[in-house]
C-alpha positions as YAML, in Angstrom:
chain: A
units: angstrom
residues:
- id: 1
  name: UNK
  ca: [68.44, -1.81, -136.03]
- id: 2
  name: UNK
  ca: [64.67, -1.93, -135.61]
- id: 3
  name: UNK
  ca: [64.98, -5.31, -133.83]
- id: 4
  name: UNK
  ca: [67.67, -4.20, -131.37]
- id: 5
  name: UNK
  ca: [65.98, -1.13, -129.85]
- id: 6
  name: UNK
  ca: [63.02, -2.78, -128.06]
- id: 7
  name: UNK
  ca: [65.22, -5.41, -126.43]
- id: 8
  name: UNK
  ca: [67.54, -2.77, -125.11]
- id: 9
  name: UNK
  ca: [64.64, -0.93, -123.46]
- id: 10
  name: UNK
  ca: [63.36, -4.08, -121.79]
- id: 11
  name: UNK
  ca: [66.84, -4.92, -120.40]
- id: 12
  name: UNK
  ca: [67.24, -1.44, -119.03]
- id: 13
  name: UNK
  ca: [63.88, -1.64, -117.23]
- id: 14
  name: UNK
  ca: [64.80, -4.96, -115.66]
- id: 15
  name: UNK
  ca: [68.14, -3.64, -114.42]
- id: 16
  name: UNK
  ca: [66.42, -0.63, -112.96]
- id: 17
  name: UNK
  ca: [63.91, -2.82, -111.10]
- id: 18
  name: UNK
  ca: [66.73, -4.97, -109.72]
- id: 19
  name: UNK
  ca: [68.58, -1.93, -108.51]
- id: 20
  name: UNK
  ca: [65.45, -0.58, -106.90]
- id: 21
  name: UNK
  ca: [64.82, -3.89, -105.11]
- id: 22
  name: UNK
  ca: [68.39, -4.08, -103.90]
- id: 23
  name: UNK
  ca: [68.17, -0.52, -102.68]
- id: 24
  name: UNK
  ca: [64.93, -1.27, -100.84]
- id: 25
  name: UNK
  ca: [66.48, -4.32, -99.19]
- id: 26
  name: UNK
  ca: [69.51, -2.27, -98.15]
- id: 27
  name: UNK
  ca: [67.29, 0.41, -96.71]
- id: 28
  name: UNK
  ca: [65.28, -2.28, -94.92]
- id: 29
  name: UNK
  ca: [68.48, -3.77, -93.45]
- id: 30
  name: UNK
  ca: [69.62, -0.34, -92.34]
- id: 31
  name: UNK
  ca: [66.26, 0.36, -90.73]
- id: 32
  name: UNK
  ca: [66.26, -3.04, -89.05]
- id: 33
  name: UNK
  ca: [69.78, -2.50, -87.72]
- id: 34
  name: UNK
  ca: [68.80, 0.97, -86.56]
- id: 35
  name: UNK
  ca: [65.74, -0.40, -84.75]
- id: 36
  name: UNK
  ca: [67.84, -3.13, -83.12]
- id: 37
  name: UNK
  ca: [70.39, -0.54, -82.07]
- id: 38
  name: UNK
  ca: [67.64, 1.64, -80.64]
- id: 39
  name: UNK
  ca: [66.17, -1.29, -78.69]
- id: 40
  name: UNK
  ca: [69.60, -2.25, -77.35]
- id: 41
  name: UNK
  ca: [70.18, 1.35, -76.36]
- id: 42
  name: UNK
  ca: [66.77, 1.48, -74.68]
- id: 43
  name: UNK
  ca: [67.56, -1.75, -72.76]
- id: 44
  name: UNK
  ca: [70.90, -0.35, -71.62]
- id: 45
  name: UNK
  ca: [69.24, 2.89, -70.56]
- id: 46
  name: UNK
  ca: [66.58, 0.92, -68.66]
- id: 47
  name: UNK
  ca: [69.21, -1.16, -66.87]
- id: 48
  name: UNK
  ca: [71.19, 1.96, -66.05]
- id: 49
  name: UNK
  ca: [68.10, 3.63, -64.61]
- id: 50
  name: UNK
  ca: [67.26, 0.57, -62.52]
- id: 51
  name: UNK
  ca: [70.83, 0.36, -61.24]
- id: 52
  name: UNK
  ca: [70.82, 4.05, -60.38]
- id: 53
  name: UNK
  ca: [67.50, 3.65, -58.58]
- id: 54
  name: UNK
  ca: [68.83, 0.68, -56.63]
- id: 55
  name: UNK
  ca: [71.96, 2.64, -55.71]
- id: 56
  name: UNK
  ca: [69.87, 5.57, -54.52]
- id: 57
  name: UNK
  ca: [67.68, 3.25, -52.41]
- id: 58
  name: UNK
  ca: [70.73, 1.53, -50.91]
- id: 59
  name: UNK
  ca: [72.28, 4.90, -50.12]
- id: 60
  name: UNK
  ca: [69.03, 6.08, -48.51]
- id: 61
  name: UNK
  ca: [68.83, 2.96, -46.32]
- id: 62
  name: UNK
  ca: [72.49, 3.35, -45.40]
- id: 63
  name: UNK
  ca: [71.87, 6.94, -44.30]
- id: 64
  name: UNK
  ca: [68.89, 5.86, -42.22]
- id: 65
  name: UNK
  ca: [70.91, 3.09, -40.54]
- id: 66
  name: UNK
  ca: [73.75, 5.48, -39.84]
- id: 67
  name: UNK
  ca: [71.34, 8.04, -38.40]
- id: 68
  name: UNK
  ca: [69.70, 5.41, -36.15]
- id: 69
  name: UNK
  ca: [73.11, 4.17, -35.01]
- id: 70
  name: UNK
  ca: [74.26, 7.69, -34.15]
- id: 71
  name: UNK
  ca: [71.04, 8.33, -32.25]
- id: 72
  name: UNK
  ca: [71.50, 5.07, -30.33]
- id: 73
  name: UNK
  ca: [75.07, 6.00, -29.45]
- id: 74
  name: UNK
  ca: [73.97, 9.41, -28.26]
- id: 75
  name: UNK
  ca: [71.17, 7.90, -26.17]
- id: 76
  name: UNK
  ca: [73.60, 5.40, -24.62]
- id: 77
  name: UNK
  ca: [76.05, 8.18, -23.88]
- id: 78
  name: UNK
  ca: [73.37, 10.24, -22.13]
- id: 79
  name: UNK
  ca: [72.25, 7.25, -20.07]
- id: 80
  name: UNK
  ca: [75.82, 6.47, -19.06]
- id: 81
  name: UNK
  ca: [76.40, 10.10, -18.07]
- id: 82
  name: UNK
  ca: [73.20, 10.06, -16.02]
- id: 83
  name: UNK
  ca: [74.19, 6.82, -14.31]
- id: 84
  name: UNK
  ca: [77.62, 8.19, -13.44]
- id: 85
  name: UNK
  ca: [76.01, 11.30, -11.94]
- id: 86
  name: UNK
  ca: [73.61, 9.17, -9.90]
- id: 87
  name: UNK
  ca: [76.46, 7.02, -8.63]
- id: 88
  name: UNK
  ca: [78.39, 10.13, -7.62]
- id: 89
  name: UNK
  ca: [75.38, 11.39, -5.66]
- id: 90
  name: UNK
  ca: [74.98, 7.95, -4.12]
- id: 91
  name: UNK
  ca: [78.53, 8.00, -2.78]
- id: 92
  name: UNK
  ca: [77.94, 11.40, -1.17]
- id: 93
  name: UNK
  ca: [74.47, 10.69, 0.25]
- id: 94
  name: UNK
  ca: [74.92, 7.09, 1.41]
- id: 95
  name: UNK
  ca: [72.33, 5.82, -1.07]
- id: 96
  name: UNK
  ca: [72.84, 3.07, -3.63]
- id: 97
  name: UNK
  ca: [70.90, 2.61, -6.85]
- id: 98
  name: UNK
  ca: [69.93, -0.87, -7.95]
- id: 99
  name: UNK
  ca: [71.17, -1.90, -11.39]
- id: 100
  name: UNK
  ca: [67.57, -2.07, -12.59]
- id: 101
  name: UNK
  ca: [67.22, 1.65, -11.91]
- id: 102
  name: UNK
  ca: [63.73, 1.13, -10.48]
- id: 103
  name: UNK
  ca: [64.36, 1.80, -6.79]
- id: 104
  name: UNK
  ca: [66.52, 3.80, -4.41]
- id: 105
  name: UNK
  ca: [67.70, 2.17, -1.20]
- id: 106
  name: UNK
  ca: [69.20, 3.90, 1.78]
- id: 107
  name: UNK
  ca: [72.28, 2.12, 3.04]
- id: 108
  name: UNK
  ca: [73.76, 4.80, 5.23]
- id: 109
  name: UNK
  ca: [76.55, 3.24, 7.23]
- id: 110
  name: UNK
  ca: [76.93, 0.22, 4.92]
- id: 111
  name: UNK
  ca: [79.75, 1.33, 2.67]
- id: 112
  name: UNK
  ca: [80.39, -2.27, 1.57]
- id: 113
  name: UNK
  ca: [77.05, -2.51, -0.23]
- id: 114
  name: UNK
  ca: [77.51, 0.88, -1.92]
- id: 115
  name: UNK
  ca: [80.98, -0.13, -3.05]
- id: 116
  name: UNK
  ca: [79.69, -3.42, -4.45]
- id: 117
  name: UNK
  ca: [76.94, -1.77, -6.52]
- id: 118
  name: UNK
  ca: [79.41, 0.72, -7.95]
- id: 119
  name: UNK
  ca: [81.98, -2.00, -8.67]
- id: 120
  name: UNK
  ca: [79.34, -4.24, -10.22]
- id: 121
  name: UNK
  ca: [78.28, -1.47, -12.62]
- id: 122
  name: UNK
  ca: [81.92, -0.97, -13.57]
- id: 123
  name: UNK
  ca: [82.35, -4.74, -13.97]
- id: 124
  name: UNK
  ca: [79.42, -4.86, -16.41]
- id: 125
  name: UNK
  ca: [80.91, -2.03, -18.43]
- id: 126
  name: UNK
  ca: [84.28, -3.80, -18.65]
- id: 127
  name: UNK
  ca: [82.56, -7.04, -19.62]
- id: 128
  name: UNK
  ca: [80.74, -5.32, -22.49]
- id: 129
  name: UNK
  ca: [84.05, -4.07, -23.83]
- id: 130
  name: UNK
  ca: [85.62, -7.52, -23.61]
- id: 131
  name: UNK
  ca: [82.63, -9.16, -25.28]
- id: 132
  name: UNK
  ca: [82.82, -6.64, -28.14]
- id: 133
  name: UNK
  ca: [86.48, -7.52, -28.55]
- id: 134
  name: UNK
  ca: [85.63, -11.22, -28.55]
- id: 135
  name: UNK
  ca: [82.83, -10.74, -31.07]
- id: 136
  name: UNK
  ca: [85.20, -8.83, -33.35]
- id: 137
  name: UNK
  ca: [87.84, -11.56, -33.07]
- id: 138
  name: UNK
  ca: [85.32, -14.26, -33.95]
- id: 139
  name: UNK
  ca: [83.94, -12.29, -36.91]
- id: 140
  name: UNK
  ca: [87.42, -11.61, -38.31]
- id: 141
  name: UNK
  ca: [88.37, -15.29, -37.96]
- id: 142
  name: UNK
  ca: [91.31, -14.57, -35.66]
- id: 143
  name: UNK
  ca: [93.73, -17.42, -35.12]
- id: 144
  name: UNK
  ca: [93.27, -19.74, -32.12]
- id: 145
  name: UNK
  ca: [96.18, -18.19, -30.22]
- id: 146
  name: UNK
  ca: [94.73, -14.68, -30.43]
- id: 147
  name: UNK
  ca: [91.22, -15.91, -29.68]
- id: 148
  name: UNK
  ca: [92.40, -17.87, -26.63]
- id: 149
  name: UNK
  ca: [93.90, -14.73, -25.09]
- id: 150
  name: UNK
  ca: [90.55, -12.91, -25.33]
- id: 151
  name: UNK
  ca: [88.61, -15.94, -24.01]
- id: 152
  name: UNK
  ca: [90.99, -16.41, -21.06]
- id: 153
  name: UNK
  ca: [90.67, -12.73, -20.15]
- id: 154
  name: UNK
  ca: [86.87, -13.02, -19.99]
- id: 155
  name: UNK
  ca: [87.06, -16.16, -17.82]
- id: 156
  name: UNK
  ca: [89.41, -14.31, -15.44]
- id: 157
  name: UNK
  ca: [86.98, -11.39, -15.48]
- id: 158
  name: UNK
  ca: [84.24, -13.69, -14.19]
- id: 159
  name: UNK
  ca: [86.54, -14.62, -11.31]
- id: 160
  name: UNK
  ca: [86.57, -10.93, -10.39]
- id: 161
  name: UNK
  ca: [82.79, -10.73, -9.91]
- id: 162
  name: UNK
  ca: [82.88, -13.75, -7.60]
- id: 163
  name: UNK
  ca: [85.53, -12.01, -5.51]
- id: 164
  name: UNK
  ca: [83.42, -8.84, -5.36]
- id: 165
  name: UNK
  ca: [80.37, -10.83, -4.28]
- id: 166
  name: UNK
  ca: [82.37, -12.53, -1.55]
- id: 167
  name: UNK
  ca: [83.24, -9.13, -0.08]
- id: 168
  name: UNK
  ca: [79.64, -7.94, -0.44]
- id: 169
  name: UNK
  ca: [78.34, -11.03, 1.39]
- id: 170
  name: UNK
  ca: [80.46, -10.07, 4.39]
- id: 171
  name: UNK
  ca: [78.96, -6.57, 4.32]
- id: 172
  name: UNK
  ca: [75.30, -7.56, 3.80]
- id: 173
  name: UNK
  ca: [74.39, -11.08, 2.72]
- id: 174
  name: UNK
  ca: [70.71, -10.12, 2.36]
- id: 175
  name: UNK
  ca: [71.61, -7.60, -0.32]
- id: 176
  name: UNK
  ca: [72.95, -10.41, -2.51]
- id: 177
  name: UNK
  ca: [70.10, -12.79, -1.68]
- id: 178
  name: UNK
  ca: [67.44, -10.20, -2.50]
- id: 179
  name: UNK
  ca: [68.98, -9.57, -5.91]
- id: 180
  name: UNK
  ca: [68.42, -5.82, -5.74]
- id: 181
  name: UNK
  ca: [71.73, -5.37, -7.57]
- id: 182
  name: UNK
  ca: [70.14, -7.19, -10.51]
- id: 183
  name: UNK
  ca: [67.39, -6.14, -12.91]
- id: 184
  name: UNK
  ca: [63.79, -7.33, -12.27]
- id: 185
  name: UNK
  ca: [63.83, -9.97, -15.03]
- id: 186
  name: UNK
  ca: [67.15, -11.34, -13.76]
- id: 187
  name: UNK
  ca: [65.70, -11.59, -10.26]
- id: 188
  name: UNK
  ca: [63.02, -13.95, -11.58]
- id: 189
  name: UNK
  ca: [65.75, -16.54, -12.23]
- id: 190
  name: UNK
  ca: [67.90, -15.72, -9.21]
- id: 191
  name: UNK
  ca: [69.11, -18.64, -7.12]
- id: 192
  name: UNK
  ca: [71.21, -17.97, -4.01]
- id: 193
  name: UNK
  ca: [72.45, -14.66, -5.33]
- id: 194
  name: UNK
  ca: [73.17, -15.75, -8.92]
- id: 195
  name: UNK
  ca: [72.34, -18.04, -11.82]
- id: 196
  name: UNK
  ca: [71.85, -21.80, -11.76]
- id: 197
  name: UNK
  ca: [74.79, -23.45, -13.46]
- id: 198
  name: UNK
  ca: [72.74, -26.46, -14.57]
- id: 199
  name: UNK
  ca: [70.13, -24.28, -16.29]
- id: 200
  name: UNK
  ca: [72.80, -22.28, -18.06]
- id: 201
  name: UNK
  ca: [74.42, -25.45, -19.40]
- id: 202
  name: UNK
  ca: [71.07, -26.55, -20.81]
- id: 203
  name: UNK
  ca: [70.77, -23.27, -22.69]
- id: 204
  name: UNK
  ca: [74.28, -23.58, -24.11]
- id: 205
  name: UNK
  ca: [74.09, -27.10, -25.50]
- id: 206
  name: UNK
  ca: [72.10, -26.08, -28.59]
- id: 207
  name: UNK
  ca: [74.42, -23.12, -29.18]
- id: 208
  name: UNK
  ca: [77.57, -25.26, -29.24]
- id: 209
  name: UNK
  ca: [76.68, -27.94, -31.78]
- id: 210
  name: UNK
  ca: [78.32, -29.87, -33.26]
- id: 211
  name: UNK
  ca: [80.00, -31.46, -30.24]
- id: 212
  name: UNK
  ca: [82.05, -34.64, -30.15]
- id: 213
  name: UNK
  ca: [80.76, -37.62, -28.20]
- id: 214
  name: UNK
  ca: [83.36, -36.99, -25.51]
- id: 215
  name: UNK
  ca: [82.31, -33.34, -25.23]
- id: 216
  name: UNK
  ca: [78.64, -34.28, -25.02]
- id: 217
  name: UNK
  ca: [79.46, -36.75, -22.24]
- id: 218
  name: UNK
  ca: [81.53, -34.14, -20.42]
- id: 219
  name: UNK
  ca: [78.81, -31.47, -20.64]
- id: 220
  name: UNK
  ca: [76.13, -33.94, -19.48]
- id: 221
  name: UNK
  ca: [78.24, -35.04, -16.50]
- id: 222
  name: UNK
  ca: [78.93, -31.41, -15.61]
- id: 223
  name: UNK
  ca: [75.24, -30.58, -15.85]
- id: 224
  name: UNK
  ca: [74.26, -33.50, -13.61]
- id: 225
  name: UNK
  ca: [76.91, -32.76, -10.99]
- id: 226
  name: UNK
  ca: [75.87, -29.08, -10.96]
- id: 227
  name: UNK
  ca: [72.23, -30.08, -10.54]
- id: 228
  name: UNK
  ca: [73.09, -32.36, -7.60]
- id: 229
  name: UNK
  ca: [75.12, -29.63, -5.90]
- id: 230
  name: UNK
  ca: [72.32, -27.11, -6.42]
- id: 231
  name: UNK
  ca: [69.76, -29.51, -4.96]
- id: 232
  name: UNK
  ca: [71.95, -30.04, -1.91]
- id: 233
  name: UNK
  ca: [72.34, -26.29, -1.35]
- id: 234
  name: UNK
  ca: [68.60, -25.72, -1.85]
- id: 235
  name: UNK
  ca: [67.80, -28.41, 0.72]
- id: 236
  name: UNK
  ca: [70.29, -26.79, 3.08]
- id: 237
  name: UNK
  ca: [68.57, -23.43, 2.67]
- id: 238
  name: UNK
  ca: [65.15, -24.96, 3.29]
- id: 239
  name: UNK
  ca: [66.46, -26.66, 6.43]
- id: 240
  name: UNK
  ca: [67.93, -23.34, 7.60]
- id: 241
  name: UNK
  ca: [64.66, -21.52, 7.03]
- id: 242
  name: UNK
  ca: [62.71, -24.18, 8.90]
- id: 243
  name: UNK
  ca: [65.19, -24.17, 11.78]
- id: 244
  name: UNK
  ca: [65.11, -20.38, 11.93]
- id: 245
  name: UNK
  ca: [61.30, -20.35, 12.01]
- id: 246
  name: UNK
  ca: [61.27, -22.94, 14.81]
- id: 247
  name: UNK
  ca: [63.80, -20.92, 16.80]
- id: 248
  name: UNK
  ca: [61.81, -17.71, 16.51]
- id: 249
  name: UNK
  ca: [58.48, -19.40, 17.29]
- id: 250
  name: UNK
  ca: [59.67, -21.42, 20.32]
- id: 251
  name: UNK
  ca: [58.27, -20.30, 23.65]
- id: 252
  name: UNK
  ca: [55.67, -17.58, 24.05]
- id: 253
  name: UNK
  ca: [55.06, -15.11, 21.25]
- id: 254
  name: UNK
  ca: [53.27, -12.67, 23.57]
- id: 255
  name: UNK
  ca: [54.81, -9.66, 25.27]
- id: 256
  name: UNK
  ca: [58.10, -10.13, 27.12]
- id: 257
  name: UNK
  ca: [57.15, -8.39, 30.34]
- id: 258
  name: UNK
  ca: [58.75, -10.73, 32.87]
- id: 259
  name: UNK
  ca: [62.47, -11.07, 33.31]
- id: 260
  name: UNK
  ca: [62.22, -14.75, 32.40]
- id: 261
  name: UNK
  ca: [60.55, -13.97, 29.10]
- id: 262
  name: UNK
  ca: [63.12, -11.28, 28.34]
- id: 263
  name: UNK
  ca: [65.96, -13.74, 28.90]
- id: 264
  name: UNK
  ca: [64.21, -16.31, 26.72]
- id: 265
  name: UNK
  ca: [63.65, -13.71, 24.00]
- id: 266
  name: UNK
  ca: [67.29, -12.64, 24.01]
- id: 267
  name: UNK
  ca: [68.34, -16.28, 23.85]
- id: 268
  name: UNK
  ca: [66.14, -16.86, 20.82]
- id: 269
  name: UNK
  ca: [67.56, -13.81, 19.06]
- id: 270
  name: UNK
  ca: [71.11, -14.95, 19.77]
- id: 271
  name: UNK
  ca: [70.39, -18.40, 18.33]
- id: 272
  name: UNK
  ca: [68.67, -16.87, 15.28]
- id: 273
  name: UNK
  ca: [71.63, -14.56, 14.67]
- id: 274
  name: UNK
  ca: [73.99, -17.51, 14.79]
- id: 275
  name: UNK
  ca: [71.93, -19.38, 12.21]
- id: 276
  name: UNK
  ca: [71.75, -16.36, 9.91]
- id: 277
  name: UNK
  ca: [75.53, -16.29, 9.96]
- id: 278
  name: UNK
  ca: [75.54, -19.46, 7.88]
- id: 279
  name: UNK
  ca: [73.89, -17.63, 4.97]
- id: 280
  name: UNK
  ca: [77.24, -16.24, 3.92]
- id: 281
  name: UNK
  ca: [78.52, -19.79, 3.61]
- id: 282
  name: UNK
  ca: [75.62, -20.73, 1.31]
- id: 283
  name: UNK
  ca: [76.33, -17.76, -0.95]
- id: 284
  name: UNK
  ca: [80.01, -18.65, -1.06]
- id: 285
  name: UNK
  ca: [79.30, -22.28, -1.95]
- id: 286
  name: UNK
  ca: [76.85, -21.28, -4.68]
- id: 287
  name: UNK
  ca: [79.39, -18.89, -6.22]
- id: 288
  name: UNK
  ca: [82.12, -21.51, -6.01]
- id: 289
  name: UNK
  ca: [79.85, -23.88, -7.91]
- id: 290
  name: UNK
  ca: [79.21, -21.25, -10.60]
- id: 291
  name: UNK
  ca: [82.90, -20.45, -10.90]
- id: 292
  name: UNK
  ca: [83.94, -24.10, -11.14]
- id: 293
  name: UNK
  ca: [81.24, -24.80, -13.74]
- id: 294
  name: UNK
  ca: [82.51, -22.01, -15.99]
- id: 295
  name: UNK
  ca: [86.10, -23.17, -15.65]
- id: 296
  name: UNK
  ca: [85.21, -26.83, -16.28]
- id: 297
  name: UNK
  ca: [83.13, -25.89, -19.30]
- id: 298
  name: UNK
  ca: [86.11, -23.92, -20.64]
- id: 299
  name: UNK
  ca: [88.30, -27.03, -20.32]
- id: 300
  name: UNK
  ca: [85.80, -29.29, -22.11]
- id: 301
  name: UNK
  ca: [85.28, -27.03, -25.11]
- id: 302
  name: UNK
  ca: [87.65, -25.91, -27.82]
- id: 303
  name: UNK
  ca: [88.78, -22.29, -27.95]
- id: 304
  name: UNK
  ca: [86.21, -21.34, -30.58]
- id: 305
  name: UNK
  ca: [83.43, -23.24, -28.80]
- id: 306
  name: UNK
  ca: [84.33, -21.44, -25.56]
- id: 307
  name: UNK
  ca: [84.13, -18.14, -27.42]
- id: 308
  name: UNK
  ca: [80.66, -19.00, -28.71]
- id: 309
  name: UNK
  ca: [79.58, -20.10, -25.22]
- id: 310
  name: UNK
  ca: [80.74, -16.85, -23.63]
- id: 311
  name: UNK
  ca: [78.97, -14.83, -26.32]
- id: 312
  name: UNK
  ca: [75.77, -16.83, -25.77]
- id: 313
  name: UNK
  ca: [75.94, -16.33, -21.98]
- id: 314
  name: UNK
  ca: [76.45, -12.60, -22.37]
- id: 315
  name: UNK
  ca: [73.67, -12.26, -24.94]
- id: 316
  name: UNK
  ca: [71.24, -14.18, -22.71]
- id: 317
  name: UNK
  ca: [71.77, -11.92, -19.70]
- id: 318
  name: UNK
  ca: [71.79, -8.83, -21.93]
- id: 319
  name: UNK
  ca: [68.34, -9.82, -23.19]
- id: 320
  name: UNK
  ca: [67.12, -10.24, -19.62]
- id: 321
  name: UNK
  ca: [68.34, -6.73, -18.81]
- id: 322
  name: UNK
  ca: [66.74, -5.38, -21.98]
- id: 323
  name: UNK
  ca: [63.49, -7.12, -21.05]
- id: 324
  name: UNK
  ca: [63.61, -5.40, -17.67]
- id: 325
  name: UNK
  ca: [64.05, -2.01, -19.31]
- id: 326
  name: UNK
  ca: [61.07, -2.64, -21.59]
- id: 327
  name: UNK
  ca: [58.99, -3.79, -18.63]
- id: 328
  name: UNK
  ca: [59.79, -0.69, -16.59]
- id: 329
  name: UNK
  ca: [59.07, 1.58, -19.58]
- id: 330
  name: UNK
  ca: [55.77, -0.09, -20.47]
- id: 331
  name: UNK
  ca: [52.65, 2.11, -20.73]
- id: 332
  name: UNK
  ca: [50.65, 2.13, -17.51]
- id: 333
  name: UNK
  ca: [47.03, 3.08, -17.14]
...
């Protein structure tokens, strides 16, 4: 009995130490798991906070964009209302307003010019609506049949402006030649009352890639033929100007006191008037060239390429008009 008691005490102490160690390890595992859980929770909270912050920032930017868009719409509405009021006053007073908005021109007695400026402003408005429809169709990947209808309508709409210009040329050919129905930046590139077809084709080539070899050949041939026709018309205009100057400068440029000088003067004026009458023909030929170029380009390209070309043409002239607005609104000392 004396031998058994000490051994029993030692065994009990060892078991107690083992239990204490196992308990400590368990507590350590629990603490470690708790710390890991806390870190995971902190990470989730951090991600949630970042996501919430990003959502708030996106919502703020969306509100700002919406506010700017609404302000732009309101500004456009006010400008359109002002333009309509000015056009109404123009009809009553016999005054037309150039599309650039920078000058007023009295055309009392020339209703054809007033009508053209009003119709041209309406034509631009209709074109903007059609281009928006085309842009929407392209963005939504409309089928070729639907897209072709929109493209054909825009091509027909261009035919309308050529008809309006033909009537305006009969009323006052100088109004078209001066380009006062255009904005200042557009007038910088004006050629015989409109745009140069060859230059427009050069601008479009990079916008229409990729093109097939046959399409590239067709566009190049169209560009060259347009350039040749433009050169011929330009030479014709130069010859007309020279002939007109020679007619007006022939004979004496002093006072027309004698009856002979009066008769000579009247003869010169009659000849000059006859030569000026050919200006209408030059405008008509230039517009025919522009119209044929657009139609030929439409035949060379696919439906979707034609859509891209029409969008590029519209955007180019829209930027010219926007440039004119910025130029007129620039700070002046």
